[in-house]
PDB file of C-alpha atoms in Angstrom:
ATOM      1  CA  UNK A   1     -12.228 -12.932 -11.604  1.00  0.00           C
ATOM      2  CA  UNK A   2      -9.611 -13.802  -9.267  1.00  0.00           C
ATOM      3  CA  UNK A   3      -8.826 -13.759  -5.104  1.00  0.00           C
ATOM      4  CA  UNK A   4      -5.541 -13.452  -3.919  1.00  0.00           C
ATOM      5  CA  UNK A   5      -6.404 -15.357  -0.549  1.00  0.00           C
ATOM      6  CA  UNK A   6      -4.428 -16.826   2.687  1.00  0.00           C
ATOM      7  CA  UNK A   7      -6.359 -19.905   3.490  1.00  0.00           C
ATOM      8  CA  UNK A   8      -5.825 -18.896   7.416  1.00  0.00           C
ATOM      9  CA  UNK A   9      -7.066 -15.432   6.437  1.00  0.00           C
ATOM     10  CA  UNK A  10     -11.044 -15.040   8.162  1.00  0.00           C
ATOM     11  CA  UNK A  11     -11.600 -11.999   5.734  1.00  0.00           C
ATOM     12  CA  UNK A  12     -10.336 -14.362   3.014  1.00  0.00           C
ATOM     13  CA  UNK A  13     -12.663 -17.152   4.218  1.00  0.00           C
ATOM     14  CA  UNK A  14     -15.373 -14.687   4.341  1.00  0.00           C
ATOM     15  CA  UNK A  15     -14.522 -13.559   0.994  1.00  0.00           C
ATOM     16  CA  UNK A  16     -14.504 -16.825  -0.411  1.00  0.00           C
ATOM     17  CA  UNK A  17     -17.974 -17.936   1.166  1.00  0.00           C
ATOM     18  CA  UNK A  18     -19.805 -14.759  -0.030  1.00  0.00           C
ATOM     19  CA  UNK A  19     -18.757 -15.073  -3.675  1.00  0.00           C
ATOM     20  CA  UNK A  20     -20.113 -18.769  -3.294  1.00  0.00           C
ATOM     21  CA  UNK A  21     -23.302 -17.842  -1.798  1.00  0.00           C
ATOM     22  CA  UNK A  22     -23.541 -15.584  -4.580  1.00  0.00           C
ATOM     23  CA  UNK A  23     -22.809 -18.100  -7.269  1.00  0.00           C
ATOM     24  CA  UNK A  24     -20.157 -16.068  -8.793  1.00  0.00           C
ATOM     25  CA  UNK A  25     -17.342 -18.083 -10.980  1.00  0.00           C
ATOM     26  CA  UNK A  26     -13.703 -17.097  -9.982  1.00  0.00           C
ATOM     27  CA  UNK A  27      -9.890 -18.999  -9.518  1.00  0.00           C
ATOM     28  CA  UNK A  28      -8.344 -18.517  -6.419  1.00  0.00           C
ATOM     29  CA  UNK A  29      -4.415 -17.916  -6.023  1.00  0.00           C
ATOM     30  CA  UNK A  30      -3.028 -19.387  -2.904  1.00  0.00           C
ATOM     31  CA  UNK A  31      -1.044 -16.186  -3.015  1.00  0.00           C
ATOM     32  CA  UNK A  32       1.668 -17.104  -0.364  1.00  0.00           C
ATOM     33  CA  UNK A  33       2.247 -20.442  -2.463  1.00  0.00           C
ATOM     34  CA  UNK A  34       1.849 -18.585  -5.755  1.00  0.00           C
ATOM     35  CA  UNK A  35       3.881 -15.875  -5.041  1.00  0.00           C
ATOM     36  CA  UNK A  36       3.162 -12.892  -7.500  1.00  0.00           C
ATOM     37  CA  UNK A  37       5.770 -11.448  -9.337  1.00  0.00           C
ATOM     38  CA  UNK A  38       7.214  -7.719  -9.153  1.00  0.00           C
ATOM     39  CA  UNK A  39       5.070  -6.827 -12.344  1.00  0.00           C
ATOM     40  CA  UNK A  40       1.851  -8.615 -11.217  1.00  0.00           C
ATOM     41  CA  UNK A  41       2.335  -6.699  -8.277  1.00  0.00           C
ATOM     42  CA  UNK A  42       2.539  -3.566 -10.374  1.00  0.00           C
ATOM     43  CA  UNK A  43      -0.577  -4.779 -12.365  1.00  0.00           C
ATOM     44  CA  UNK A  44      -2.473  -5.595  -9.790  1.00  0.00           C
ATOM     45  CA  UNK A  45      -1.408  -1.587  -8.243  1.00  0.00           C
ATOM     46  CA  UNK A  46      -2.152  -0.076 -11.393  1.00  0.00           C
ATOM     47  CA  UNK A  47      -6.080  -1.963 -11.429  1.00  0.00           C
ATOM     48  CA  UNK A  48      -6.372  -1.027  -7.629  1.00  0.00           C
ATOM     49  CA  UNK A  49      -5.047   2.414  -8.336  1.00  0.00           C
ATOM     50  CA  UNK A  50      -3.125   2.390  -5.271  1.00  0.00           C
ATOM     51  CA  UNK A  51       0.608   2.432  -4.418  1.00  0.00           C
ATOM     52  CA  UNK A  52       2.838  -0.666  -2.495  1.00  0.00           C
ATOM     53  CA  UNK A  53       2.477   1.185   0.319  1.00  0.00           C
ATOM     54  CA  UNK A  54      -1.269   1.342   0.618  1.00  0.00           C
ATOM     55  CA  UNK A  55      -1.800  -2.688   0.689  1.00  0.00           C
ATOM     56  CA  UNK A  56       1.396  -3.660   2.514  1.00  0.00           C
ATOM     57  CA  UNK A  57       0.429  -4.950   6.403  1.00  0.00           C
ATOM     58  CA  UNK A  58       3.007  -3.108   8.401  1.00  0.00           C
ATOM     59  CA  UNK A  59       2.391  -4.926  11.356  1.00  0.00           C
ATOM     60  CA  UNK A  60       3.794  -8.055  10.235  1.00  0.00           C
ATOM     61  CA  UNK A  61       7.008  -9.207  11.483  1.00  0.00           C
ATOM     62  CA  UNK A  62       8.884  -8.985   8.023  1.00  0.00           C
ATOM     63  CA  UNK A  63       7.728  -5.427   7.754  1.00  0.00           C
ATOM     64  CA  UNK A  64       9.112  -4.641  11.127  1.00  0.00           C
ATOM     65  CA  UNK A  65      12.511  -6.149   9.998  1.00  0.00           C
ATOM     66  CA  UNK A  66      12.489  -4.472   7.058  1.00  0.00           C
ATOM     67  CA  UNK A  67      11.857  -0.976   9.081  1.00  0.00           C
ATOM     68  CA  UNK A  68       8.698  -0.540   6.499  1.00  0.00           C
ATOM     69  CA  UNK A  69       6.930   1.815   8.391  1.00  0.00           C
ATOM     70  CA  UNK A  70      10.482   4.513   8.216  1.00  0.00           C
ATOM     71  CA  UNK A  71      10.617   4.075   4.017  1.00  0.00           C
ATOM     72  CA  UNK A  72       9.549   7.008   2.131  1.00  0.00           C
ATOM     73  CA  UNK A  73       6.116   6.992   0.625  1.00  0.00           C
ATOM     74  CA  UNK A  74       7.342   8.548  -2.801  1.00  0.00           C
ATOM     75  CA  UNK A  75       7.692   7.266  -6.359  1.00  0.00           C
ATOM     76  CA  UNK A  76      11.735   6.998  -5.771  1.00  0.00           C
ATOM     77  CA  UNK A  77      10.546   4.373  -2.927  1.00  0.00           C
ATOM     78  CA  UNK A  78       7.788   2.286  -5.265  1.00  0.00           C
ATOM     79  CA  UNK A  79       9.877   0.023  -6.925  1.00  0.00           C
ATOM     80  CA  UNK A  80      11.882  -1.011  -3.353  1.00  0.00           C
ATOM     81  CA  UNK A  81       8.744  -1.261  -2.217  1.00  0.00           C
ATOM     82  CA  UNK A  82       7.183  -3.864  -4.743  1.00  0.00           C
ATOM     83  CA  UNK A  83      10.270  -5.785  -4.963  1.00  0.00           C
ATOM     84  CA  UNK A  84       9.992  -6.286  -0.796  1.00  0.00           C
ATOM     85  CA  UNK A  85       5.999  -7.467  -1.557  1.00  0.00           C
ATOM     86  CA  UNK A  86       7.358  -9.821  -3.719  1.00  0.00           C
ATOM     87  CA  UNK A  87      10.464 -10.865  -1.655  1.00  0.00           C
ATOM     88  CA  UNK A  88       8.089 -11.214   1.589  1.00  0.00           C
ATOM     89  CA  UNK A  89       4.108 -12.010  -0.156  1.00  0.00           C
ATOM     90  CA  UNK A  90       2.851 -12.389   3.344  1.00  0.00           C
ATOM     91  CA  UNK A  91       2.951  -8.170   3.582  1.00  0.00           C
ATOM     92  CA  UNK A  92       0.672  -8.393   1.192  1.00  0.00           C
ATOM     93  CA  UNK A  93      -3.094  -7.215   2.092  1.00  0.00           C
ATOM     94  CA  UNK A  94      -5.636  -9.525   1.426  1.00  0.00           C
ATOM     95  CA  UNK A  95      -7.799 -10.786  -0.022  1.00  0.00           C
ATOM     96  CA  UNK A  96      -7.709  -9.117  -3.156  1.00  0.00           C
ATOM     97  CA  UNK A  97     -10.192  -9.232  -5.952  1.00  0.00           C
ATOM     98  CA  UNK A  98      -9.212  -9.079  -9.821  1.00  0.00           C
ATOM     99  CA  UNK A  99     -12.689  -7.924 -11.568  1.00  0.00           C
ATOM    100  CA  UNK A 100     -13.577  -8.991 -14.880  1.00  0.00           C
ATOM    101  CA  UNK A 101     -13.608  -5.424 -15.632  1.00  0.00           C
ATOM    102  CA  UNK A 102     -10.207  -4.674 -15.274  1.00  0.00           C
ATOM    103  CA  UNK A 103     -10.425  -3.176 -11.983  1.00  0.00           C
ATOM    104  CA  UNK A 104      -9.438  -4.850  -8.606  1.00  0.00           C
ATOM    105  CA  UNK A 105     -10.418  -3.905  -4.966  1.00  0.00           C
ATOM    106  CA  UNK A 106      -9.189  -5.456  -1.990  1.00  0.00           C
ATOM    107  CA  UNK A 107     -11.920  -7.044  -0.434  1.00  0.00           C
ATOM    108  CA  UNK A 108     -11.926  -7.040   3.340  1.00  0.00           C
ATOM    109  CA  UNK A 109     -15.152  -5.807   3.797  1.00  0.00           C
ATOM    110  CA  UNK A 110     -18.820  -7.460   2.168  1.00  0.00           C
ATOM    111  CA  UNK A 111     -19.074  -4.271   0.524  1.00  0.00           C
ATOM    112  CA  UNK A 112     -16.048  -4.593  -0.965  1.00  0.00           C
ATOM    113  CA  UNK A 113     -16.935  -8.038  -2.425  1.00  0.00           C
ATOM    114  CA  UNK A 114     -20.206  -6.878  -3.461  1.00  0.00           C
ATOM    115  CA  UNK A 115     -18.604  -4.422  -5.296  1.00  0.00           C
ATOM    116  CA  UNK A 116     -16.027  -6.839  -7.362  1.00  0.00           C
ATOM    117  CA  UNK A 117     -19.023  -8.876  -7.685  1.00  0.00           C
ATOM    118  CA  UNK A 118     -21.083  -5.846  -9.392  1.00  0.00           C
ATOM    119  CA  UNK A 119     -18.010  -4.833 -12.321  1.00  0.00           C
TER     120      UNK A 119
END
């Protein structure tokens, strides 16, 4: 598997230390660094099965610039959308987890690592 993680991130840290403690085997991606591309960014959607909109962090000051929280939630508005996560990877949500499975979840919670951990 792999996190998506901001080092300065405490659910990121949190994330990190739990998969540890439970021994699991995983690459991180400094995801700031590392920036993901438009179509990992689509991948990484279509294994969530969620839309830009639903992992971008509004309340960052990009997002405000931007005027994210006034786009349109539609699929005309998707591909804008993606292109500004890629443009401006710090409105990305995080951490995220890539599952061996295929699946991803984005892991903010210990249940949500638990569950990454259990695919």
């Amino acid at each position: 598997m792999e996190i998506w993680i901001n080092p300065a991130c405490s659910k990121c840290r949190s994330a990190i230390s739990l998969l540890d403690a439970e021994g699991a085997q995983y690459t991180v991606r400094r995801y700031l660094e590392d920036v993901p591309t438009e179509d990992e960014i689509r991948e990484v959607l279509g294994r969530l099965g969620l839309e830009p909109w639903d992992i971008t962090r509004t309340q960052e000051a990009a997002a405000k610039e931007l005027g994210l929280k006034e786009w349109p939630r539609d699929a005309g508005a998707r591909d804008r959308c993606i292109a500004a996560l890629a443009a401006h990877p710090k409105l990305i949500q995080r951490p995220i987890i890539t599952a061996d499975d295929g699946t991803a979840v984005v892991a903010r919670t210990e249940d949500a690592v638990r569950d990454a951990l259990s695919r």
